[in-house]
CSV table of C-alpha atoms and ligand atoms in Angstrom, one decimal:
chain,number,residue,atom,x,y,z
A,1,MET,CA,35.1,-22.5,-6.7
A,2,ARG,CA,33.8,-21.6,-9.9
A,3,MET,CA,33.0,-24.4,-11.8
A,4,LYS,CA,32.7,-23.6,-15.9
A,5,LYS,CA,31.2,-27.0,-16.3
A,6,ASN,CA,28.5,-25.2,-17.8
A,7,TRP,CA,30.8,-22.2,-19.9
A,8,ASN,CA,30.7,-20.3,-22.2
A,9,GLU,CA,33.4,-17.7,-23.7
A,10,THR,CA,29.7,-15.2,-23.9
A,11,PHE,CA,29.4,-15.4,-20.2
A,12,GLU,CA,32.5,-14.5,-18.8
A,13,GLN,CA,32.3,-10.9,-18.8
A,14,ALA,CA,28.2,-11.9,-18.0
A,15,VAL,CA,29.5,-13.3,-14.3
A,16,LYS,CA,31.0,-10.0,-13.5
A,17,VAL,CA,27.8,-8.4,-13.5
A,18,LEU,CA,26.2,-11.1,-11.3
A,19,SER,CA,29.0,-10.9,-9.2
A,20,ILE,CA,28.9,-6.7,-8.7
A,21,ILE,CA,25.3,-7.1,-7.7
A,22,GLU,CA,25.6,-10.1,-5.3
A,23,GLN,CA,28.1,-9.1,-3.1
A,24,ASN,CA,25.5,-6.2,-2.6
A,25,GLY,CA,24.1,-9.1,-1.1
A,26,TYR,CA,21.4,-9.4,-4.3
A,27,GLU,CA,21.3,-13.4,-5.6
A,28,THR,CA,21.3,-12.8,-9.0
A,29,TYR,CA,21.0,-15.6,-11.8
A,30,PHE,CA,21.3,-15.9,-15.4
A,31,VAL,CA,18.5,-17.2,-16.8
A,32,GLY,CA,15.9,-17.8,-19.9
A,33,GLY,CA,17.6,-18.5,-23.7
A,34,CYS,CA,20.7,-18.4,-22.6
A,35,VAL,CA,21.4,-21.0,-19.8
A,36,ARG,CA,19.0,-23.5,-22.2
A,37,ASP,CA,21.4,-22.4,-25.1
A,38,SER,CA,24.6,-22.9,-23.2
A,39,LEU,CA,23.5,-26.5,-22.0
A,40,LEU,CA,22.3,-26.8,-25.4
A,41,ASN,CA,26.0,-26.0,-27.0
A,42,ARG,CA,23.6,-23.3,-29.6
A,43,PRO,CA,24.9,-20.0,-30.0
A,44,ILE,CA,23.5,-17.4,-27.2
A,45,LYS,CA,21.6,-14.2,-28.6
A,46,ASP,CA,21.4,-12.4,-25.5
A,47,ILE,CA,22.0,-12.9,-21.8
A,48,ASP,CA,18.9,-12.9,-19.5
A,49,ILE,CA,19.2,-12.2,-16.1
A,50,ALA,CA,16.9,-12.3,-12.8
A,51,THR,CA,18.1,-10.9,-9.3
A,52,ALA,CA,17.2,-10.2,-6.5
A,53,ALA,CA,17.0,-6.6,-6.8
A,54,LEU,CA,14.6,-4.0,-7.0
A,55,PRO,CA,15.7,-1.2,-10.6
A,56,GLU,CA,16.0,1.3,-7.4
A,57,GLU,CA,18.5,-0.9,-6.0
A,58,LEU,CA,19.9,-1.5,-9.2
A,59,MET,CA,20.3,2.2,-10.6
A,60,ASP,CA,22.4,2.1,-7.3
A,61,ILE,CA,24.6,0.1,-7.6
A,62,PHE,CA,26.2,1.0,-11.3
A,63,ASP,CA,26.4,3.9,-13.5
A,64,SER,CA,24.8,2.9,-16.0
A,65,VAL,CA,21.1,1.2,-16.0
A,66,ILE,CA,18.3,2.2,-18.6
A,67,PRO,CA,15.0,1.6,-17.2
A,68,VAL,CA,13.3,0.3,-20.3
A,69,GLY,CA,10.5,-2.2,-19.0
A,70,ILE,CA,10.9,-0.6,-15.0
A,71,GLU,CA,7.1,-1.6,-14.5
A,72,HIS,CA,8.0,-5.3,-15.2
A,73,GLY,CA,11.0,-4.7,-13.2
A,74,THR,CA,13.8,-4.7,-16.3
A,75,VAL,CA,16.3,-2.3,-16.9
A,76,LEU,CA,19.4,-2.3,-19.0
A,77,VAL,CA,22.1,-2.6,-17.1
A,78,ARG,CA,25.7,-1.0,-19.3
A,79,PHE,CA,28.7,-2.6,-18.3
A,80,ASN,CA,31.8,-3.0,-20.3
A,81,GLN,CA,30.3,-1.8,-23.7
A,82,VAL,CA,27.8,-4.1,-23.7
A,83,SER,CA,24.1,-3.7,-22.2
A,84,TYR,CA,22.6,-6.8,-19.6
A,85,GLU,CA,18.8,-7.2,-19.3
A,86,VAL,CA,18.7,-7.4,-16.3
A,87,THR,CA,14.8,-8.2,-14.0
A,88,THR,CA,13.7,-7.9,-10.5
A,89,PHE,CA,12.2,-11.7,-9.8
A,90,ARG,CA,8.5,-11.7,-9.8
A,91,HIS,CA,5.4,-13.6,-9.7
A,92,GLU,CA,2.4,-12.1,-12.5
A,93,GLY,CA,-0.8,-12.0,-12.5
A,94,ILE,CA,-3.3,-11.8,-15.7
A,95,TYR,CA,-2.8,-10.7,-18.9
A,96,THR,CA,-5.5,-8.7,-19.6
A,97,ASP,CA,-4.9,-7.1,-22.4
A,98,GLN,CA,-3.2,-10.3,-23.3
A,99,ARG,CA,0.2,-7.9,-23.8
A,100,ARG,CA,1.7,-7.6,-20.2
A,101,PRO,CA,0.8,-8.8,-16.7
A,102,ASP,CA,-1.5,-7.1,-15.1
A,103,ASP,CA,1.0,-6.9,-11.2
A,104,VAL,CA,3.7,-7.9,-11.1
A,105,THR,CA,4.5,-8.6,-7.6
A,106,PHE,CA,8.9,-8.3,-7.0
A,107,ILE,CA,9.4,-10.8,-4.6
A,108,ARG,CA,13.1,-11.8,-3.6
A,109,HIS,CA,13.7,-15.4,-4.2
A,110,ILE,CA,14.0,-17.4,-7.9
A,111,GLU,CA,12.0,-20.2,-7.5
A,112,ASP,CA,8.8,-18.7,-7.1
A,113,ASP,CA,10.3,-16.2,-10.3
A,114,LEU,CA,10.9,-19.8,-11.8
A,115,GLN,CA,7.7,-20.9,-11.6
A,116,ARG,CA,6.2,-18.1,-13.6
A,117,ARG,CA,8.3,-19.3,-16.7
A,118,ASP,CA,6.4,-21.1,-19.7
A,119,PHE,CA,8.6,-24.2,-20.7
A,120,THR,CA,10.9,-26.4,-18.4
A,121,ILE,CA,13.8,-26.0,-20.5
A,122,ASN,CA,13.6,-22.0,-20.4
A,123,ALA,CA,12.9,-21.9,-16.0
A,124,LEU,CA,16.7,-22.8,-15.9
A,125,ALA,CA,19.1,-20.3,-13.8
A,126,MET,CA,22.6,-20.9,-13.7
A,127,ASP,CA,24.7,-19.1,-11.0
A,128,ARG,CA,27.9,-17.7,-11.4
A,129,HIS,CA,29.9,-20.8,-10.5
A,130,GLY,CA,27.7,-22.3,-13.5
A,131,GLU,CA,25.5,-24.2,-11.3
A,132,ILE,CA,22.6,-25.0,-12.6
A,133,LYS,CA,19.1,-24.3,-10.5
A,134,ASP,CA,16.4,-26.9,-12.2
A,135,LEU,CA,12.6,-27.2,-10.4
A,136,PHE,CA,11.0,-29.0,-13.1
A,137,SER,CA,13.0,-30.5,-14.3
A,138,GLY,CA,13.9,-29.0,-17.5
A,139,ARG,CA,17.7,-30.4,-18.4
A,140,GLU,CA,15.5,-34.2,-18.7
A,141,ASP,CA,13.5,-32.1,-21.0
A,142,LEU,CA,16.4,-30.3,-22.7
A,143,ASP,CA,17.7,-34.5,-23.2
A,144,LYS,CA,14.3,-36.0,-24.3
A,145,GLN,CA,14.2,-32.3,-26.3
A,146,LEU,CA,10.5,-31.8,-25.5
A,147,ILE,CA,8.3,-28.6,-24.9
A,148,ARG,CA,6.5,-29.1,-21.6
A,149,SER,CA,4.9,-26.7,-19.4
A,150,VAL,CA,5.9,-25.2,-16.0
A,151,GLY,CA,3.0,-27.1,-14.0
A,152,THR,CA,-0.1,-27.6,-15.5
A,153,ALA,CA,0.1,-26.6,-18.9
A,154,ALA,CA,-3.6,-25.2,-19.2
A,155,GLU,CA,-3.4,-22.5,-16.7
A,156,ARG,CA,0.2,-21.1,-18.0
A,157,PHE,CA,-1.8,-21.2,-21.7
A,158,MET,CA,-4.9,-19.3,-20.0
A,159,GLU,CA,-2.7,-16.7,-18.2
A,160,ASP,CA,-1.0,-16.2,-21.6
A,161,PRO,CA,-2.5,-17.9,-24.5
A,162,LEU,CA,1.2,-16.3,-26.7
A,163,ARG,CA,2.7,-19.2,-24.5
A,164,MET,CA,1.0,-21.5,-27.3
A,165,LEU,CA,2.4,-20.1,-30.2
A,166,ARG,CA,6.8,-19.6,-28.2
A,167,GLY,CA,5.5,-23.5,-27.8
A,168,VAL,CA,5.4,-24.2,-31.3
A,169,ARG,CA,8.5,-21.5,-31.9
A,170,PHE,CA,10.7,-23.1,-30.4
A,171,THR,CA,10.6,-26.7,-31.7
A,172,SER,CA,11.1,-24.7,-35.1
A,173,GLN,CA,14.4,-23.7,-33.8
A,174,LEU,CA,15.2,-26.2,-32.2
A,175,GLY,CA,13.7,-28.8,-33.1
A,176,PHE,CA,12.1,-30.6,-30.5
A,177,ARG,CA,8.7,-31.9,-29.6
A,178,ILE,CA,5.6,-31.2,-27.9
A,179,GLU,CA,4.9,-33.2,-25.2
A,180,LYS,CA,1.2,-34.9,-24.7
A,181,GLU,CA,-0.4,-32.5,-22.3
A,182,THR,CA,1.2,-29.3,-23.0
A,183,TYR,CA,-0.1,-30.5,-27.3
A,184,ASN,CA,-3.6,-31.4,-26.2
A,185,GLU,CA,-3.9,-28.8,-23.9
A,186,LEU,CA,-2.5,-25.8,-27.0
A,187,TYR,CA,-4.6,-28.0,-29.0
A,188,ARG,CA,-8.3,-27.5,-26.4
A,189,LEU,CA,-7.3,-24.0,-25.6
A,190,ARG,CA,-6.2,-23.2,-29.4
A,191,ALA,CA,-9.1,-20.3,-29.8
A,192,GLU,CA,-7.2,-18.0,-26.8
A,193,ILE,CA,-4.4,-16.9,-29.8
A,194,GLU,CA,-7.2,-14.7,-30.3
A,195,THR,CA,-7.1,-12.5,-27.6
A,196,ILE,CA,-3.2,-11.8,-28.3
A,197,ALA,CA,-2.2,-8.4,-29.8
A,198,ILE,CA,-1.0,-9.0,-33.0
A,199,GLU,CA,2.2,-7.9,-32.3
A,200,ARG,CA,3.0,-10.4,-30.0
A,201,ILE,CA,1.9,-12.9,-32.8
A,202,THR,CA,4.0,-11.6,-35.4
A,203,ASP,CA,7.5,-11.8,-33.9
A,204,GLU,CA,7.1,-15.3,-32.5
A,205,LEU,CA,5.7,-15.6,-36.3
A,206,THR,CA,8.8,-14.4,-37.5
A,207,LYS,CA,11.1,-16.1,-34.7
A,208,LEU,CA,8.9,-18.9,-36.2
A,209,PHE,CA,9.6,-18.9,-39.9
A,210,GLN,CA,13.7,-18.5,-39.0
A,211,GLY,CA,13.6,-21.2,-37.6
A,212,GLU,CA,16.0,-24.2,-38.8
A,213,PHE,CA,13.0,-26.8,-38.3
A,214,VAL,CA,10.1,-24.3,-39.4
A,215,GLN,CA,9.2,-27.5,-41.2
A,216,GLU,CA,7.8,-29.1,-38.0
A,217,ALA,CA,7.0,-26.6,-37.0
A,218,ILE,CA,4.9,-25.8,-39.7
A,219,GLU,CA,3.2,-29.2,-39.4
A,220,TYR,CA,2.4,-28.5,-35.6
A,221,MET,CA,0.6,-25.1,-36.9
A,222,LYS,CA,-1.6,-27.1,-38.9
A,223,GLN,CA,-2.0,-30.4,-36.7
A,224,LEU,CA,-3.2,-27.7,-33.7
A,225,LYS,CA,-5.2,-26.5,-36.6
A,226,LEU,CA,-3.5,-22.8,-34.5
A,227,TYR,CA,-3.2,-21.3,-37.9
A,228,ALA,CA,-7.4,-20.9,-37.9
A,229,HIS,CA,-6.7,-18.1,-35.5
A,230,ILE,CA,-4.7,-17.0,-36.9
A,231,PRO,CA,-5.1,-13.1,-39.1
A,232,LEU,CA,-5.8,-13.8,-42.8
A,233,TRP,CA,-5.0,-17.5,-42.4
A,234,LYS,CA,-8.2,-17.6,-40.3
A,235,GLU,CA,-10.0,-16.2,-43.6
A,236,HIS,CA,-7.9,-18.0,-46.1
A,237,PRO,CA,-7.7,-22.0,-44.3
A,238,GLY,CA,-6.7,-23.3,-47.5
A,239,LEU,CA,-3.3,-21.7,-47.2
A,240,ILE,CA,-1.3,-22.7,-46.0
A,241,HIS,CA,-1.4,-25.8,-46.6
A,242,LYS,CA,-0.4,-24.6,-49.6
A,243,LEU,CA,2.6,-23.8,-49.0
A,244,PRO,CA,5.2,-26.0,-50.1
A,245,GLU,CA,6.8,-29.1,-48.1
A,246,ASN,CA,10.5,-28.1,-48.2
A,247,LEU,CA,10.8,-25.4,-46.5
A,248,SER,CA,14.0,-24.6,-44.6
A,249,ALA,CA,14.9,-21.3,-42.3
A,250,PHE,CA,13.7,-17.4,-43.7
A,251,TYR,CA,15.3,-15.1,-43.4
A,252,SER,CA,12.8,-12.1,-42.4
A,253,ILE,CA,9.2,-11.6,-42.5
A,254,ALA,CA,9.1,-9.7,-45.2
A,255,GLU,CA,10.4,-12.9,-47.3
A,256,VAL,CA,7.1,-14.6,-45.7
A,257,ILE,CA,4.8,-12.0,-46.5
A,258,THR,CA,6.3,-12.4,-50.6
A,259,LEU,CA,5.8,-15.7,-50.3
A,260,PHE,CA,2.1,-15.9,-48.7
A,261,HIS,CA,1.4,-13.4,-51.6
A,262,TYR,CA,2.5,-14.9,-54.5
A,263,LEU,CA,0.6,-18.4,-53.1
A,264,ASP,CA,-2.7,-16.3,-53.3
A,265,GLU,CA,-2.1,-13.2,-55.2
A,266,THR,CA,-6.0,-11.8,-54.2
A,267,ILE,CA,-4.3,-10.9,-51.1
A,268,THR,CA,-2.2,-7.6,-51.3
A,269,ILE,CA,1.3,-7.9,-49.6
A,270,PRO,CA,-0.2,-4.3,-48.2
A,271,THR,CA,-2.4,-6.2,-46.9
A,272,TRP,CA,-0.1,-8.7,-44.8
A,273,VAL,CA,1.2,-5.5,-43.6
A,274,ARG,CA,-1.5,-4.1,-42.7
A,275,GLU,CA,-3.2,-7.1,-40.9
A,276,TRP,CA,0.4,-8.4,-39.5
A,277,LYS,CA,1.6,-5.0,-38.4
A,278,CYS,CA,5.0,-5.0,-39.7
A,279,SER,CA,6.8,-2.1,-40.9
A,280,ASN,CA,7.3,-0.1,-43.8
A,281,LYS,CA,10.6,-1.8,-44.1
A,282,THR,CA,9.4,-5.1,-44.4
A,283,LYS,CA,6.7,-4.0,-47.3
A,284,LYS,CA,9.2,-2.6,-49.3
A,285,ALA,CA,11.4,-5.3,-48.8
A,286,SER,CA,8.3,-8.3,-49.4
A,287,LEU,CA,7.3,-5.5,-52.8
A,288,GLN,CA,11.1,-6.2,-53.8
A,289,LEU,CA,11.0,-9.2,-53.6
A,290,PHE,CA,8.4,-10.2,-55.0
A,291,ASP,CA,8.3,-8.0,-58.4
A,292,ALA,CA,12.2,-9.7,-58.5
A,293,ILE,CA,10.4,-13.1,-58.8
A,294,GLU,CA,7.8,-12.4,-61.0
A,295,TYR,CA,11.0,-11.1,-63.2
A,296,PHE,CA,12.9,-14.4,-62.3
A,297,SER,CA,9.7,-16.3,-63.3
A,298,LYS,CA,10.1,-14.6,-66.7
A,299,LYS,CA,12.8,-14.2,-67.7
A,300,GLU,CA,15.4,-16.4,-65.4
A,301,ILE,CA,18.2,-14.7,-63.8
A,302,ASP,CA,19.8,-11.4,-65.8
A,303,LYS,CA,22.2,-8.3,-64.8
A,304,TRP,CA,18.9,-6.6,-64.4
A,305,LEU,CA,17.3,-8.4,-62.1
A,306,VAL,CA,20.4,-8.5,-60.0
A,307,TYR,CA,20.8,-4.6,-60.3
A,308,THR,CA,17.3,-3.5,-58.8
A,309,LEU,CA,17.0,-6.4,-56.1
A,310,PRO,CA,18.7,-4.8,-53.2
A,311,VAL,CA,22.2,-6.8,-51.7
A,312,GLU,CA,20.3,-7.5,-47.9
A,313,ASN,CA,17.6,-9.0,-50.2
A,314,GLN,CA,19.7,-11.6,-52.4
A,315,LEU,CA,19.3,-14.0,-49.7
A,316,SER,CA,16.0,-14.0,-49.3
A,317,PHE,CA,15.6,-13.7,-53.4
A,318,ASN,CA,17.8,-17.1,-53.3
A,319,HIS,CA,15.8,-18.8,-50.9
A,320,LEU,CA,12.1,-18.3,-52.8
A,321,THR,CA,13.5,-19.8,-55.8
A,322,CYS,CA,14.7,-22.0,-53.7
A,323,LEU,CA,11.3,-23.1,-52.7
A,324,LEU,CA,9.9,-22.0,-55.7
A,325,PHE,CA,11.3,-23.7,-58.7
A,326,ASN,CA,13.5,-26.0,-57.1
A,327,LYS,CA,16.2,-22.8,-57.9
A,328,GLU,CA,20.0,-22.3,-56.6
A,329,VAL,CA,21.3,-18.3,-57.6
A,330,LYS,CA,23.5,-17.2,-55.4
A,331,SER,CA,26.4,-18.0,-56.3
A,332,ASP,CA,25.0,-17.1,-60.0
A,333,ILE,CA,23.6,-13.4,-58.7
A,334,GLU,CA,27.3,-13.4,-56.2
A,335,LYS,CA,29.0,-13.8,-60.0
A,336,ILE,CA,27.0,-11.3,-61.3
A,337,TYR,CA,26.5,-8.3,-58.9
A,338,ASN,CA,30.5,-7.9,-59.1
A,339,ASN,CA,30.4,-7.1,-62.8
A,340,LEU,CA,27.6,-5.3,-62.9
A,341,ALA,CA,28.5,-2.0,-64.7
A,342,ILE,CA,27.0,0.4,-61.9
A,343,THR,CA,24.8,-1.2,-58.9
A,344,ASN,CA,23.3,1.9,-58.9
A,345,ARG,CA,21.6,5.4,-60.6
A,346,ALA,CA,24.4,7.7,-58.4
A,347,GLN,CA,26.9,5.8,-60.5
A,348,LEU,CA,25.2,6.7,-64.1
A,349,LYS,CA,27.7,9.2,-66.1
A,350,ILE,CA,24.6,11.4,-66.7
A,351,ASN,CA,22.1,12.9,-64.3
A,352,GLY,CA,18.3,14.4,-64.6
A,353,HIS,CA,19.7,16.9,-64.4
A,354,GLU,CA,21.9,17.0,-67.8
A,355,LEU,CA,19.3,15.4,-69.6
A,356,GLN,CA,16.8,17.9,-69.4
A,357,ALA,CA,19.8,20.6,-70.4
A,358,LEU,CA,20.3,18.4,-74.0
A,359,PHE,CA,16.4,18.9,-74.4
A,360,PRO,CA,15.7,22.4,-73.7
A,361,GLU,CA,12.5,22.5,-75.6
A,362,LEU,CA,11.1,19.2,-74.0
A,363,PRO,CA,8.5,20.4,-70.9
A,364,LYS,CA,10.2,18.3,-67.3
A,365,GLY,CA,7.9,15.2,-66.5
A,366,ARG,CA,7.7,11.7,-67.3
A,367,TRP,CA,9.2,11.9,-70.1
A,368,LEU,CA,12.9,12.8,-68.7
A,369,ARG,CA,11.9,9.8,-66.1
A,370,ASN,CA,11.4,6.9,-68.4
A,371,TYR,CA,14.6,7.9,-70.5
A,372,LEU,CA,16.7,8.1,-67.2
A,373,GLU,CA,15.0,4.6,-67.2
A,374,LYS,CA,15.8,3.4,-70.6
A,375,ILE,CA,19.7,4.4,-70.0
A,376,GLU,CA,20.4,3.3,-66.8
A,377,TYR,CA,18.8,-0.2,-68.2
A,378,GLU,CA,21.0,-0.2,-71.2
A,379,VAL,CA,24.5,0.1,-68.7
A,380,VAL,CA,23.3,-2.5,-67.3
A,381,MET,CA,22.9,-4.3,-69.6
A,382,ASP,CA,26.2,-3.8,-71.1
A,383,GLN,CA,24.4,-2.7,-74.0
A,384,LEU,CA,25.8,1.0,-73.0
A,385,ILE,CA,29.8,2.5,-71.8
A,386,ASN,CA,29.2,4.0,-68.9
A,387,THR,CA,30.8,7.1,-70.1
A,388,LYS,CA,29.3,10.4,-71.2
A,389,SER,CA,30.0,10.7,-74.3
A,390,ASP,CA,29.0,6.8,-75.2
A,391,ILE,CA,25.5,7.9,-73.0
A,392,LYS,CA,25.2,11.4,-75.6
A,393,GLU,CA,26.8,9.3,-78.6
A,394,TRP,CA,23.2,6.9,-78.0
A,395,ILE,CA,20.6,9.7,-77.3
A,396,LEU,CA,21.1,10.8,-81.2
A,397,CYS,CA,20.5,7.6,-82.3
A,398,HIS,CA,17.7,6.9,-79.7
A,399,PRO,CA,15.4,10.4,-78.6
A,400,PRO,CA,13.4,10.6,-76.0
A,401,GLU,CA,9.6,9.1,-77.4
A,402,ILE,CA,7.2,11.6,-75.9
A,403,ASP,CA,4.1,10.9,-75.7
F,1,ATP,P1,15.3,-15.9,-27.2
F,1,ATP,O1,16.0,-14.6,-26.8
F,1,ATP,O2,16.2,-17.9,-28.3
F,1,ATP,O3,14.1,-15.9,-28.9
F,1,ATP,P2,14.2,-16.8,-24.8
F,1,ATP,O4,13.8,-18.3,-24.3
F,1,ATP,O5,15.3,-16.2,-24.1
F,1,ATP,O6,14.1,-17.1,-26.6
F,1,ATP,P3,12.8,-14.4,-24.5
F,1,ATP,O7,11.7,-13.8,-25.1
F,1,ATP,O8,14.0,-13.6,-24.7
F,1,ATP,O9,12.8,-16.3,-24.8
F,1,ATP,O10,12.7,-14.3,-23.0
F,1,ATP,C1,13.3,-14.8,-21.9
F,1,ATP,C2,12.7,-16.0,-20.7
F,1,ATP,O11,11.4,-15.4,-20.6
F,1,ATP,C3,12.0,-17.5,-21.4
F,1,ATP,O12,13.0,-18.1,-21.2
F,1,ATP,C4,11.6,-17.7,-20.0
F,1,ATP,O13,12.0,-18.2,-19.1
F,1,ATP,C5,10.6,-16.5,-20.1
F,1,ATP,N1,9.8,-15.9,-20.6
F,1,ATP,C6,9.0,-15.1,-21.4
F,1,ATP,N2,8.2,-14.7,-22.4
F,1,ATP,C7,7.1,-15.5,-21.0
F,1,ATP,C8,6.2,-15.5,-21.6
F,1,ATP,N3,5.4,-15.1,-22.3
F,1,ATP,N4,5.3,-16.7,-20.9
F,1,ATP,C9,6.1,-17.3,-19.5
F,1,ATP,N5,7.9,-16.6,-19.4
F,1,ATP,C10,8.3,-16.1,-20.6
F,2,MG,MG1,16.0,-14.2,-24.3
């Protein structure tokens, strides 16, 4: 009989995967964030499954299995067009390079697997009937809203210091407090963070800044002095204290970098991106956001600003204007955007080739780009109508300047 008491429709499809593995004789559970979030009635992001079956055994059971991290027992099972991360129950050794466990031992029982998990609220397992396995009083901690290490905090943090940052990240996502012993050990062992690969740190910081309770999490970062062990915050210890005190959820790490660059312009955006090992996409978005913020601080919102701000950065931009200038601009941006004469350069009724052809005596060069941008500006600002004839007429009165 299915209990359905901790059920959530996201599990409906996934439970079939559990049943299939179990029919083949292997104990299987939902684990980690999905169990925690369903008990909290929070939206579930991804479903993690833990099983006694070995990766090879899963490959025999399902047609489509992608070995994404087979050496630590993780495969992706495709079932009814959905992917599920399925990990074999395991113990793990020390993470010497602070990236992944050195040695992983596959085991046949969930109990030992739950023991290796970071926090009690993440060490809950749920079977296909919705029954919860809770060896470390994780449900009590969910009720008390506490982040508590599984077992001895000191040992768990020494095994993988990333857990310290994960702890603070969960305070940001859930609004929970850190339990006292966990807190004390976090403070004592904070310097161990320096041994973690920066990519893992950046991933956690990204999630931390995206949390609803980011303000509280930043308070933890300050109180616990964790910031003193994170690249760039370490070299500029005053920086984190310059953050506004009304922080709310960020949309992206690009926005975080833009804010820090705004708070201290001596640290460039490329420096942040390099030190925190972010992507080129993040770099581009940060540079664009920063330009928009600078423009806004001098001229407020106008059509040109909205035109040059990529649509996907609009929410980040609004968040930054709220934080820095206490100005909500979302609806202004939408209104202006919907009434723009053009939304990209390709819509301009004249292009570079045509312009060049109008001035055959002029050499190709910078003037052309500047001139095209000037026309684009006039059109965007509604000072020139976007038709070929209007643009040509405008050109007659405003010949290009050559320097
Ligand atoms: P979310 O997916 O919402 O970010 P999550 O709790 O699912 O949160 P994941 O990183 O997806 O976090 O990990 C899934 C589970 O694996 C965790 O709930 C936890 O039980 C375990 N886990 C992940 N990383 C660690 C770690 N560094 N140390 C111990 N256990 C971990
Ligand atoms: Mg997860």
